[in-house]
Tab-separated table of C-alpha atoms in Angstrom:
chain	number	residue	atom	x	y	z
M	1	MET	CA	131.175	-118.967	48.848
M	2	ALA	CA	130.352	-122.604	49.324
M	3	GLU	CA	127.172	-123.430	47.483
M	4	GLY	CA	124.958	-126.437	47.859
M	5	LYS	CA	126.032	-127.244	51.412
M	6	LEU	CA	123.332	-125.494	53.417
M	7	VAL	CA	119.701	-124.693	52.760
M	8	THR	CA	119.145	-120.960	53.089
M	9	ILE	CA	115.737	-119.319	53.197
M	10	PRO	CA	116.235	-115.584	53.575
M	11	ILE	CA	113.716	-113.626	55.599
M	12	PHE	CA	113.861	-109.889	55.071
M	13	TYR	CA	112.348	-108.443	58.253
M	14	ILE	CA	111.229	-104.839	57.825
M	15	VAL	CA	113.805	-104.254	55.079
M	16	GLU	CA	113.564	-104.249	51.287
M	17	THR	CA	115.646	-106.811	49.416
M	18	ASP	CA	117.314	-104.044	47.370
M	19	THR	CA	118.495	-102.391	50.586
M	20	VAL	CA	120.307	-105.612	51.496
M	21	LYS	CA	121.507	-106.445	47.987
M	22	TYR	CA	123.028	-103.020	47.356
M	23	GLN	CA	123.803	-102.130	50.996
M	24	LYS	CA	121.727	-98.947	51.019
M	25	GLY	CA	120.550	-96.804	53.911
M	26	GLU	CA	121.431	-97.700	57.483
M	27	LEU	CA	122.860	-101.078	56.439
M	28	GLY	CA	125.282	-99.431	54.023
M	29	ASP	CA	126.224	-96.815	56.599
M	30	ALA	CA	126.931	-99.515	59.192
M	31	LEU	CA	129.077	-101.505	56.749
M	32	ARG	CA	131.150	-98.469	55.824
M	33	LYS	CA	131.653	-97.695	59.501
M	34	LYS	CA	132.593	-101.321	60.258
M	35	GLU	CA	135.132	-101.333	57.409
M	36	ARG	CA	137.565	-99.383	59.597
M	37	GLU	CA	137.511	-102.235	62.125
M	38	VAL	CA	137.494	-105.348	59.945
M	39	GLY	CA	139.152	-104.166	56.738
M	40	ASP	CA	138.211	-103.990	53.086
M	41	GLU	CA	138.637	-107.719	52.380
M	42	GLN	CA	136.059	-108.750	55.002
M	43	ILE	CA	133.599	-106.095	53.811
M	44	LYS	CA	133.887	-107.424	50.241
M	45	LYS	CA	133.057	-110.937	51.492
M	46	TRP	CA	130.006	-109.623	53.337
M	47	GLU	CA	128.861	-107.614	50.296
M	48	LYS	CA	129.165	-110.731	48.132
M	49	ALA	CA	127.141	-112.733	50.670
M	50	PHE	CA	124.416	-110.045	50.827
M	51	LYS	CA	124.114	-109.996	47.033
M	52	SER	CA	124.096	-113.785	46.862
M	53	VAL	CA	121.373	-114.299	49.470
M	54	CYS	CA	119.126	-111.787	47.708
M	55	ASN	CA	119.096	-114.013	44.634
M	56	TYR	CA	117.292	-116.774	46.549
M	57	ILE	CA	113.555	-116.835	46.918
M	58	GLY	CA	112.810	-115.802	50.471
M	59	PHE	CA	110.219	-113.859	52.387
M	60	THR	CA	109.757	-110.146	52.877
M	61	PHE	CA	107.981	-109.158	56.086
M	62	ASP	CA	107.169	-105.498	56.631
M	63	GLY	CA	105.935	-105.864	60.210
M	64	LYS	CA	102.285	-106.491	59.354
M	65	ARG	CA	101.081	-110.005	59.971
M	66	TYR	CA	98.893	-110.184	56.871
M	67	ASN	CA	101.534	-108.914	54.486
M	68	CYS	CA	104.259	-111.589	54.340
M	69	LEU	CA	105.041	-112.148	50.686
M	70	PRO	CA	107.634	-114.292	48.905
M	71	SER	CA	110.452	-112.250	47.396
M	72	SER	CA	112.590	-113.147	44.418
């Protein structure tokens, strides 16, 4: 992954950062299903990107206006 070229501020909208980082739940199911179409190499790139973006400080929003908290 190219680092230092773009500014990324992740916003986790109604999803926990661990769900994204470790591809759990519906996200993980969708990735496994998509693997048949795009292949293992592409899935590995996406998994690496998901893990990488979760290491940035971003925002977690659970759908309630008053409860938008920075995540790390």
